[in-house]
Amino acid sequence: MSQHHVALIIPYRDRLKHLRDFVAYMHPFLQLQKLDYRIFIIEQTNRRPFNRAKLFNVGFKEAEKISDFHCYIFHDVDLIPTNVNNIYGCTQFPRHMSANIDIFEYKLPYADILGGAVAILKEQFVEVNGFSNSFFGWGGEDDDFFNRVTKNGSKICRFGPSVSKYIMLSHKKEKPSTDGLNSLKYTVVQLEMLPLYTRVLVDI
Ligand code: UDP
Ligand code: MN
């Protein structure tokens, strides 16, 4: 029996070409590594801004129902690992797998990065309460996950640069989303101009 029982969780919407290339490449790759694995494609159906992190949480919950995976890999659909020694299993510490991507000239963009592809033991993922559900649109959720995983002094790890190599399938760059005035939703329940102050009662 394989020592790795792994769920690959892929957040997805509207990238059919990438999905085709990804599964065609990954099955032979993962089979060479003799893993016991399953690939989950978690697809967002609505037209709200894409929520990568929430899809990861959904993937975890649904995978857990299907089998007792001990290792979870949260993985973009457009990342292709090029070194077969990049084992799709979990290590003692949560592992940032995609440290050296072609579009970043195979360099780590910044030290605290924990996006792209991450391998984490089930109990560690549960311990940090998974990802935040509240990041709609591009960006932020991966840095939030870094903070969750490393708070209380916990470590992450990376394999060396020759092993952690990926190519990213080409796509146009999404605009970073910033949460704020442009995404504010609220209902004023009551507005009263009182003598000493104006009272705004609000459902947020
Ligand atoms: N994604 C998707 N459809 C989208 C946006 C994102 O399927 O419209 C998924 C896909 O798995 C993708 C990942 O979310 O690889 C991260 O998005 P993106 O590749 O745009 O981020 P970047 O490479 O710019 O960090
Ligand atoms: Mn990408």
PDB file of C-alpha atoms and ligand atoms in Angstrom:
ATOM      1  CA  MET A   1       0.000   0.000   0.000  1.00  0.00           C
ATOM      2  CA  SER A   2       1.144   3.544  -0.690  1.00  0.00           C
ATOM      3  CA  GLN A   3       2.263   5.470   2.382  1.00  0.00           C
ATOM      4  CA  HIS A   4       0.544   8.566   0.966  1.00  0.00           C
ATOM      5  CA  HIS A   5      -3.237   8.880   0.860  1.00  0.00           C
ATOM      6  CA  VAL A   6      -3.648  12.267  -0.735  1.00  0.00           C
ATOM      7  CA  ALA A   7      -6.486  14.539  -1.862  1.00  0.00           C
ATOM      8  CA  LEU A   8      -5.592  17.167  -4.460  1.00  0.00           C
ATOM      9  CA  ILE A   9      -8.031  20.050  -4.216  1.00  0.00           C
ATOM     10  CA  ILE A  10      -8.257  22.279  -7.291  1.00  0.00           C
ATOM     11  CA  PRO A  11     -10.340  25.481  -7.310  1.00  0.00           C
ATOM     12  CA  TYR A  12     -11.856  25.973 -10.717  1.00  0.00           C
ATOM     13  CA  ARG A  13     -14.022  28.067 -13.035  1.00  0.00           C
ATOM     14  CA  ASP A  14     -13.813  28.722 -16.805  1.00  0.00           C
ATOM     15  CA  ARG A  15     -10.368  27.310 -17.469  1.00  0.00           C
ATOM     16  CA  LEU A  16     -11.206  24.231 -19.462  1.00  0.00           C
ATOM     17  CA  LYS A  17      -7.996  24.193 -21.479  1.00  0.00           C
ATOM     18  CA  HIS A  18      -5.928  24.313 -18.304  1.00  0.00           C
ATOM     19  CA  LEU A  19      -8.045  21.612 -16.699  1.00  0.00           C
ATOM     20  CA  ARG A  20      -7.550  19.288 -19.665  1.00  0.00           C
ATOM     21  CA  ASP A  21      -3.792  19.814 -19.695  1.00  0.00           C
ATOM     22  CA  PHE A  22      -3.604  19.510 -15.925  1.00  0.00           C
ATOM     23  CA  VAL A  23      -5.335  16.136 -15.605  1.00  0.00           C
ATOM     24  CA  ALA A  24      -3.607  14.724 -18.675  1.00  0.00           C
ATOM     25  CA  TYR A  25      -0.217  15.622 -17.220  1.00  0.00           C
ATOM     26  CA  MET A  26      -0.857  14.935 -13.542  1.00  0.00           C
ATOM     27  CA  HIS A  27      -2.205  11.385 -13.673  1.00  0.00           C
ATOM     28  CA  PRO A  28       0.957   9.860 -15.210  1.00  0.00           C
ATOM     29  CA  PHE A  29       3.087  12.110 -12.969  1.00  0.00           C
ATOM     30  CA  LEU A  30       1.301  11.034  -9.782  1.00  0.00           C
ATOM     31  CA  GLN A  31       1.206   7.390 -10.839  1.00  0.00           C
ATOM     32  CA  LEU A  32       4.996   7.415 -11.223  1.00  0.00           C
ATOM     33  CA  GLN A  33       5.153   8.500  -7.592  1.00  0.00           C
ATOM     34  CA  LYS A  34       3.042   5.479  -6.597  1.00  0.00           C
ATOM     35  CA  LEU A  35       0.609   7.561  -4.581  1.00  0.00           C
ATOM     36  CA  ASP A  36      -2.863   6.704  -3.454  1.00  0.00           C
ATOM     37  CA  TYR A  37      -4.558   9.924  -4.567  1.00  0.00           C
ATOM     38  CA  ARG A  38      -7.734  11.508  -5.851  1.00  0.00           C
ATOM     39  CA  ILE A  39      -8.084  14.796  -7.746  1.00  0.00           C
ATOM     40  CA  PHE A  40     -11.061  16.970  -6.753  1.00  0.00           C
ATOM     41  CA  ILE A  41     -12.092  19.817  -9.055  1.00  0.00           C
ATOM     42  CA  ILE A  42     -14.155  22.260  -7.021  1.00  0.00           C
ATOM     43  CA  GLU A  43     -16.008  24.464  -9.459  1.00  0.00           C
ATOM     44  CA  GLN A  44     -17.694  27.755  -8.604  1.00  0.00           C
ATOM     45  CA  THR A  45     -21.033  27.966 -10.408  1.00  0.00           C
ATOM     46  CA  ASN A  46     -22.150  31.513  -9.682  1.00  0.00           C
ATOM     47  CA  ARG A  47     -20.811  34.691 -11.312  1.00  0.00           C
ATOM     48  CA  ARG A  48     -19.681  36.313  -8.090  1.00  0.00           C
ATOM     49  CA  PRO A  49     -15.961  37.106  -7.924  1.00  0.00           C
ATOM     50  CA  PHE A  50     -13.933  33.891  -7.749  1.00  0.00           C
ATOM     51  CA  ASN A  51     -13.304  32.652  -4.210  1.00  0.00           C
ATOM     52  CA  ARG A  52     -10.290  30.351  -4.344  1.00  0.00           C
ATOM     53  CA  ALA A  53      -9.953  29.895  -0.589  1.00  0.00           C
ATOM     54  CA  LYS A  54     -13.606  29.065   0.052  1.00  0.00           C
ATOM     55  CA  LEU A  55     -13.484  26.486  -2.754  1.00  0.00           C
ATOM     56  CA  PHE A  56     -10.494  24.917  -0.971  1.00  0.00           C
ATOM     57  CA  ASN A  57     -12.525  24.673   2.237  1.00  0.00           C
ATOM     58  CA  VAL A  58     -15.431  23.105   0.345  1.00  0.00           C
ATOM     59  CA  GLY A  59     -13.002  20.664  -1.289  1.00  0.00           C
ATOM     60  CA  PHE A  60     -11.646  19.646   2.094  1.00  0.00           C
ATOM     61  CA  LYS A  61     -15.118  19.057   3.524  1.00  0.00           C
ATOM     62  CA  GLU A  62     -16.304  17.047   0.525  1.00  0.00           C
ATOM     63  CA  ALA A  63     -13.097  14.992   0.218  1.00  0.00           C
ATOM     64  CA  GLU A  64     -13.249  14.143   3.898  1.00  0.00           C
ATOM     65  CA  LYS A  65     -16.671  12.578   3.347  1.00  0.00           C
ATOM     66  CA  ILE A  66     -15.343  10.377   0.564  1.00  0.00           C
ATOM     67  CA  SER A  67     -12.223   8.985   2.204  1.00  0.00           C
ATOM     68  CA  ASP A  68      -9.914   9.384   5.182  1.00  0.00           C
ATOM     69  CA  PHE A  69      -7.167  11.283   3.332  1.00  0.00           C
ATOM     70  CA  HIS A  70      -4.317  12.096   5.693  1.00  0.00           C
ATOM     71  CA  CYS A  71      -2.725  14.632   3.352  1.00  0.00           C
ATOM     72  CA  TYR A  72      -4.284  17.518   1.436  1.00  0.00           C
ATOM     73  CA  ILE A  73      -2.748  19.413  -1.454  1.00  0.00           C
ATOM     74  CA  PHE A  74      -4.329  22.750  -2.327  1.00  0.00           C
ATOM     75  CA  HIS A  75      -3.317  23.383  -5.911  1.00  0.00           C
ATOM     76  CA  ASP A  76      -3.947  25.840  -8.751  1.00  0.00           C
ATOM     77  CA  VAL A  77      -5.143  24.282 -12.004  1.00  0.00           C
ATOM     78  CA  ASP A  78      -2.465  26.066 -14.038  1.00  0.00           C
ATOM     79  CA  LEU A  79       0.623  24.842 -12.199  1.00  0.00           C
ATOM     80  CA  ILE A  80       2.564  21.989 -13.750  1.00  0.00           C
ATOM     81  CA  PRO A  81       5.343  20.387 -11.665  1.00  0.00           C
ATOM     82  CA  THR A  82       8.310  19.488 -13.848  1.00  0.00           C
ATOM     83  CA  ASN A  83      10.432  17.406 -11.464  1.00  0.00           C
ATOM     84  CA  VAL A  84       9.037  13.982 -10.676  1.00  0.00           C
ATOM     85  CA  ASN A  85      10.968  14.028  -7.372  1.00  0.00           C
ATOM     86  CA  ASN A  86       8.569  16.704  -6.191  1.00  0.00           C
ATOM     87  CA  ILE A  87       6.580  14.218  -4.136  1.00  0.00           C
ATOM     88  CA  TYR A  88       2.851  14.913  -3.865  1.00  0.00           C
ATOM     89  CA  GLY A  89       2.710  13.834  -0.257  1.00  0.00           C
ATOM     90  CA  CYS A  90       2.851  15.625   3.079  1.00  0.00           C
ATOM     91  CA  THR A  91       5.918  16.400   5.140  1.00  0.00           C
ATOM     92  CA  GLN A  92       6.227  17.074   8.871  1.00  0.00           C
ATOM     93  CA  PHE A  93       5.674  20.795   8.292  1.00  0.00           C
ATOM     94  CA  PRO A  94       3.180  22.279   5.826  1.00  0.00           C
ATOM     95  CA  ARG A  95       5.043  22.544   2.529  1.00  0.00           C
ATOM     96  CA  HIS A  96       4.960  25.305  -0.027  1.00  0.00           C
ATOM     97  CA  MET A  97       5.411  23.180  -3.150  1.00  0.00           C
ATOM     98  CA  SER A  98       5.437  25.760  -5.947  1.00  0.00           C
ATOM     99  CA  ALA A  99       8.448  27.781  -4.828  1.00  0.00           C
ATOM    100  CA  ASN A 100      10.130  28.024  -8.235  1.00  0.00           C
ATOM    101  CA  ILE A 101       7.790  28.965 -11.072  1.00  0.00           C
ATOM    102  CA  ASP A 102       8.936  29.856 -14.583  1.00  0.00           C
ATOM    103  CA  ILE A 103       6.990  33.132 -14.722  1.00  0.00           C
ATOM    104  CA  PHE A 104       8.862  34.312 -11.599  1.00  0.00           C
ATOM    105  CA  GLU A 105      12.171  33.325 -13.221  1.00  0.00           C
ATOM    106  CA  TYR A 106      12.176  30.261 -10.934  1.00  0.00           C
ATOM    107  CA  LYS A 107      12.700  32.502  -7.894  1.00  0.00           C
ATOM    108  CA  LEU A 108      10.630  32.797  -4.770  1.00  0.00           C
ATOM    109  CA  PRO A 109       8.739  36.106  -5.177  1.00  0.00           C
ATOM    110  CA  TYR A 110       8.756  36.818  -1.411  1.00  0.00           C
ATOM    111  CA  ALA A 111       9.653  34.838   1.723  1.00  0.00           C
ATOM    112  CA  ASP A 112       6.149  34.637   3.207  1.00  0.00           C
ATOM    113  CA  ILE A 113       4.461  33.339   0.054  1.00  0.00           C
ATOM    114  CA  LEU A 114       2.184  30.316   0.519  1.00  0.00           C
ATOM    115  CA  GLY A 115       0.158  30.248  -2.700  1.00  0.00           C
ATOM    116  CA  GLY A 116       0.053  28.108  -5.820  1.00  0.00           C
ATOM    117  CA  ALA A 117       0.433  24.615  -4.394  1.00  0.00           C
ATOM    118  CA  VAL A 118       0.588  23.678  -0.706  1.00  0.00           C
ATOM    119  CA  ALA A 119       0.734  20.249   0.962  1.00  0.00           C
ATOM    120  CA  ILE A 120      -0.564  20.019   4.511  1.00  0.00           C
ATOM    121  CA  LEU A 121      -1.488  17.190   6.869  1.00  0.00           C
ATOM    122  CA  LYS A 122      -5.179  16.894   7.638  1.00  0.00           C
ATOM    123  CA  GLU A 123      -4.768  17.568  11.352  1.00  0.00           C
ATOM    124  CA  GLN A 124      -2.648  20.662  10.675  1.00  0.00           C
ATOM    125  CA  PHE A 125      -5.281  22.006   8.271  1.00  0.00           C
ATOM    126  CA  VAL A 126      -8.019  21.424  10.836  1.00  0.00           C
ATOM    127  CA  GLU A 127      -5.881  23.014  13.560  1.00  0.00           C
ATOM    128  CA  VAL A 128      -5.606  26.319  11.596  1.00  0.00           C
ATOM    129  CA  ASN A 129      -9.338  26.178  10.750  1.00  0.00           C
ATOM    130  CA  GLY A 130      -8.598  25.925   7.009  1.00  0.00           C
ATOM    131  CA  PHE A 131      -8.738  29.021   4.829  1.00  0.00           C
ATOM    132  CA  SER A 132     -10.706  32.226   5.311  1.00  0.00           C
ATOM    133  CA  ASN A 133     -14.044  32.203   3.436  1.00  0.00           C
ATOM    134  CA  SER A 134     -14.132  35.933   2.930  1.00  0.00           C
ATOM    135  CA  PHE A 135     -11.629  36.605   0.131  1.00  0.00           C
ATOM    136  CA  PHE A 136     -13.599  37.152  -3.080  1.00  0.00           C
ATOM    137  CA  GLY A 137     -11.583  38.136  -6.146  1.00  0.00           C
ATOM    138  CA  TRP A 138      -7.859  37.901  -6.715  1.00  0.00           C
ATOM    139  CA  GLY A 139      -5.323  37.938  -3.900  1.00  0.00           C
ATOM    140  CA  GLY A 140      -4.882  38.024  -0.137  1.00  0.00           C
ATOM    141  CA  GLU A 141      -6.227  34.591   0.763  1.00  0.00           C
ATOM    142  CA  ASP A 142      -2.809  32.952   0.396  1.00  0.00           C
ATOM    143  CA  ASP A 143      -1.091  35.478   2.676  1.00  0.00           C
ATOM    144  CA  ASP A 144      -3.885  35.045   5.190  1.00  0.00           C
ATOM    145  CA  PHE A 145      -3.272  31.288   5.046  1.00  0.00           C
ATOM    146  CA  PHE A 146       0.462  31.870   5.635  1.00  0.00           C
ATOM    147  CA  ASN A 147      -0.424  33.812   8.780  1.00  0.00           C
ATOM    148  CA  ARG A 148      -2.753  31.074   9.992  1.00  0.00           C
ATOM    149  CA  VAL A 149      -0.181  28.354   9.425  1.00  0.00           C
ATOM    150  CA  THR A 150       2.814  30.195  10.948  1.00  0.00           C
ATOM    151  CA  LYS A 151       1.189  31.854  13.919  1.00  0.00           C
ATOM    152  CA  ASN A 152       2.468  30.551  17.272  1.00  0.00           C
ATOM    153  CA  GLY A 153       5.866  30.043  15.656  1.00  0.00           C
ATOM    154  CA  SER A 154       4.939  27.041  13.484  1.00  0.00           C
ATOM    155  CA  LYS A 155       7.207  26.464  10.513  1.00  0.00           C
ATOM    156  CA  ILE A 156       6.614  25.823   6.837  1.00  0.00           C
ATOM    157  CA  CYS A 157       9.095  24.069   4.570  1.00  0.00           C
ATOM    158  CA  ARG A 158      10.090  24.004   0.909  1.00  0.00           C
ATOM    159  CA  PHE A 159      12.047  21.508  -1.157  1.00  0.00           C
ATOM    160  CA  GLY A 160      15.143  22.784  -2.958  1.00  0.00           C
ATOM    161  CA  PRO A 161      14.922  24.875  -6.133  1.00  0.00           C
ATOM    162  CA  SER A 162      15.654  22.022  -8.518  1.00  0.00           C
ATOM    163  CA  VAL A 163      12.753  19.982  -7.092  1.00  0.00           C
ATOM    164  CA  SER A 164      10.148  22.741  -6.590  1.00  0.00           C
ATOM    165  CA  LYS A 165      10.050  23.716 -10.258  1.00  0.00           C
ATOM    166  CA  TYR A 166       6.768  24.487 -12.009  1.00  0.00           C
ATOM    167  CA  ILE A 167       5.583  26.034 -15.192  1.00  0.00           C
ATOM    168  CA  MET A 168       2.409  28.108 -15.110  1.00  0.00           C
ATOM    169  CA  LEU A 169       0.024  27.670 -18.035  1.00  0.00           C
ATOM    170  CA  SER A 170      -0.531  31.081 -19.544  1.00  0.00           C
ATOM    171  CA  HIS A 171      -3.499  33.236 -18.619  1.00  0.00           C
ATOM    172  CA  LYS A 172      -4.184  36.902 -18.334  1.00  0.00           C
ATOM    173  CA  LYS A 173      -3.378  38.493 -15.007  1.00  0.00           C
ATOM    174  CA  GLU A 174      -6.408  39.158 -12.840  1.00  0.00           C
ATOM    175  CA  LYS A 175      -6.629  42.588 -11.260  1.00  0.00           C
ATOM    176  CA  PRO A 176      -5.998  42.422  -7.503  1.00  0.00           C
ATOM    177  CA  SER A 177      -9.255  42.905  -5.659  1.00  0.00           C
ATOM    178  CA  THR A 178      -9.352  45.255  -2.725  1.00  0.00           C
ATOM    179  CA  ASP A 179     -12.151  44.937  -0.293  1.00  0.00           C
ATOM    180  CA  GLY A 180     -13.605  48.253   0.835  1.00  0.00           C
ATOM    181  CA  LEU A 181     -16.003  50.930  -0.327  1.00  0.00           C
ATOM    182  CA  ASN A 182     -16.441  49.295  -3.712  1.00  0.00           C
ATOM    183  CA  SER A 183     -17.738  46.057  -2.159  1.00  0.00           C
ATOM    184  CA  LEU A 184     -19.698  47.546   0.736  1.00  0.00           C
ATOM    185  CA  LYS A 185     -23.211  46.201   1.215  1.00  0.00           C
ATOM    186  CA  TYR A 186     -25.517  47.461   3.970  1.00  0.00           C
ATOM    187  CA  THR A 187     -29.077  48.434   4.681  1.00  0.00           C
ATOM    188  CA  VAL A 188     -29.988  51.485   6.679  1.00  0.00           C
ATOM    189  CA  VAL A 189     -32.755  50.440   9.033  1.00  0.00           C
ATOM    190  CA  GLN A 190     -33.337  53.893  10.457  1.00  0.00           C
ATOM    191  CA  LEU A 191     -31.800  57.364  10.216  1.00  0.00           C
ATOM    192  CA  GLU A 192     -32.735  59.879  12.861  1.00  0.00           C
ATOM    193  CA  MET A 193     -31.474  63.422  13.196  1.00  0.00           C
ATOM    194  CA  LEU A 194     -31.523  63.732  16.978  1.00  0.00           C
ATOM    195  CA  PRO A 195     -30.669  67.005  18.732  1.00  0.00           C
ATOM    196  CA  LEU A 196     -27.284  65.786  19.993  1.00  0.00           C
ATOM    197  CA  TYR A 197     -26.278  63.364  17.200  1.00  0.00           C
ATOM    198  CA  THR A 198     -27.483  61.703  14.045  1.00  0.00           C
ATOM    199  CA  ARG A 199     -28.275  58.079  14.677  1.00  0.00           C
ATOM    200  CA  VAL A 200     -27.814  55.604  11.815  1.00  0.00           C
ATOM    201  CA  LEU A 201     -29.139  52.145  12.572  1.00  0.00           C
ATOM    202  CA  VAL A 202     -27.630  49.702  10.132  1.00  0.00           C
ATOM    203  CA  ASP A 203     -27.843  46.043   9.166  1.00  0.00           C
ATOM    204  CA  ILE A 204     -24.364  45.036   7.946  1.00  0.00           C
TER     205      ILE A 204
HETATM  206  N1  UDP B   1      -9.135  30.071 -11.014  1.00  0.00           N
HETATM  207  C1  UDP B   1     -10.065  29.580 -11.913  1.00  0.00           C
HETATM  208  N2  UDP B   1     -10.849  30.465 -12.633  1.00  0.00           N
HETATM  209  C2  UDP B   1     -10.718  31.807 -12.470  1.00  0.00           C
HETATM  210  C3  UDP B   1      -9.766  32.301 -11.564  1.00  0.00           C
HETATM  211  C4  UDP B   1      -8.980  31.413 -10.856  1.00  0.00           C
HETATM  212  O1  UDP B   1     -10.204  28.372 -12.101  1.00  0.00           O
HETATM  213  O2  UDP B   1     -11.436  32.556 -13.145  1.00  0.00           O
HETATM  214  C5  UDP B   1      -8.359  29.121 -10.182  1.00  0.00           C
HETATM  215  C6  UDP B   1      -7.367  28.325 -10.987  1.00  0.00           C
HETATM  216  O3  UDP B   1      -7.139  27.086 -10.330  1.00  0.00           O
HETATM  217  C7  UDP B   1      -6.145  29.229 -10.907  1.00  0.00           C
HETATM  218  C8  UDP B   1      -6.212  29.684  -9.456  1.00  0.00           C
HETATM  219  O4  UDP B   1      -7.600  29.820  -9.194  1.00  0.00           O
HETATM  220  O5  UDP B   1      -4.948  28.570 -11.206  1.00  0.00           O
HETATM  221  C9  UDP B   1      -5.461  30.974  -9.160  1.00  0.00           C
HETATM  222  O6  UDP B   1      -5.886  31.997 -10.043  1.00  0.00           O
HETATM  223  P1  UDP B   1      -4.864  32.683 -11.057  1.00  0.00           P
HETATM  224  O7  UDP B   1      -4.163  31.589 -11.812  1.00  0.00           O
HETATM  225  O8  UDP B   1      -5.605  33.692 -11.857  1.00  0.00           O
HETATM  226  O9  UDP B   1      -3.851  33.419 -10.046  1.00  0.00           O
HETATM  227  P2  UDP B   1      -2.323  33.871 -10.293  1.00  0.00           P
HETATM  228  O10 UDP B   1      -1.637  32.851 -11.123  1.00  0.00           O
HETATM  229  O11 UDP B   1      -2.391  35.207 -10.969  1.00  0.00           O
HETATM  230  O12 UDP B   1      -1.794  33.948  -8.880  1.00  0.00           O
HETATM  231 MN    MN B   2      -2.165  31.272 -12.355  1.00  0.00          MN
END
